[in-house]
Amino acid sequence: MDDSAIAAHSAEDLQLILCFFSAFAKAYLALGLSLNIKTTQVLHQPPPNQPSTHPVTKVDNTYLQNVDHFPYLGSLLSSAANIDSEINHRLS
């Protein structure tokens, strides 16, 4: 499957969205696509000047891995919500 992203305003909103993830997986299967929950990751981007906390999220009974950096569509997203990591990534 191609990369996809889910955006939420809070950890609670993210968990609510992920409760429906199983239904999305079944719909994807009907279209010949698949979701790999084991490789699904969470990147939390807090508001400026707020500490970064890793939300505890799970799909079915699988806890999702929290990461501080995530490659997405050729870019490098960061939990710092700035472009420093992206610039360093492109220069390397």
XYZ file of C-alpha atoms in Angstrom:
92
model
C 0.000 0.000 0.000
C 1.105 3.565 -0.537
C 1.834 5.808 2.401
C -1.102 7.519 4.000
C -1.468 9.932 6.883
C -4.138 10.538 9.480
C -4.241 13.910 11.218
C -5.859 14.512 14.603
C -5.924 17.465 16.987
C -5.462 15.377 20.121
C -4.408 11.919 21.259
C -8.040 11.236 22.114
C -9.159 12.188 18.585
C -6.448 9.976 17.108
C -7.547 6.987 19.183
C -11.160 7.553 18.123
C -10.123 7.599 14.464
C -8.043 4.459 14.971
C -11.065 2.675 16.446
C -12.466 2.821 12.915
C -9.164 1.671 11.393
C -10.273 -1.962 11.338
C -13.272 -0.977 9.241
C -10.952 0.906 6.869
C -8.749 -2.181 6.612
C -11.749 -4.289 5.576
C -12.769 -1.699 2.978
C -9.209 -1.622 1.618
C -9.211 -5.424 1.354
C -12.394 -5.251 -0.709
C -10.480 -2.997 -3.123
C -7.484 -5.349 -3.242
C -5.354 -3.190 -0.911
C -4.012 -3.947 2.537
C -2.963 -2.150 5.709
C -0.019 -3.328 7.769
C -0.752 -2.355 11.353
C 2.657 -3.666 12.488
C 4.431 -0.992 10.417
C 2.011 1.819 11.271
C 3.707 4.608 13.239
C 2.580 7.676 15.178
C 4.316 11.057 14.870
C 3.119 13.561 17.476
C 3.656 17.245 16.623
C 2.816 19.370 19.681
C 2.100 23.097 19.460
C 5.133 25.417 19.678
C 6.711 25.671 23.141
C 4.882 22.568 24.347
C 6.729 19.418 25.439
C 6.537 16.451 23.131
C 4.683 13.558 24.687
C 4.180 10.225 23.030
C 0.502 9.284 22.935
C -0.424 5.687 23.652
C -2.448 4.529 20.669
C -3.499 1.126 19.485
C -5.426 -0.561 16.706
C -7.323 -3.640 17.811
C -4.839 -5.045 20.360
C -1.671 -3.760 18.684
C 0.088 -0.727 20.195
C 1.498 1.654 17.586
C 5.132 2.741 17.618
C 5.860 6.410 18.357
C 8.582 8.048 16.262
C 10.263 11.475 16.242
C 10.933 11.515 12.470
C 8.954 10.010 9.631
C 9.658 9.920 5.876
C 6.487 10.787 3.986
C 6.180 11.279 0.229
C 9.853 12.195 -0.162
C 9.921 14.572 2.809
C 11.071 14.056 6.371
C 8.453 15.045 8.956
C 9.609 15.816 12.486
C 7.940 15.893 15.895
C 9.510 19.357 16.299
C 7.114 20.599 13.577
C 9.843 22.640 11.885
C 11.763 22.219 8.657
C 15.241 21.737 10.155
C 15.177 17.951 9.721
C 13.830 18.306 6.198
C 16.627 20.704 5.190
C 19.311 18.425 6.686
C 17.709 15.408 4.971
C 17.751 17.099 1.561
C 21.324 18.361 1.969
C 22.678 14.922 2.885
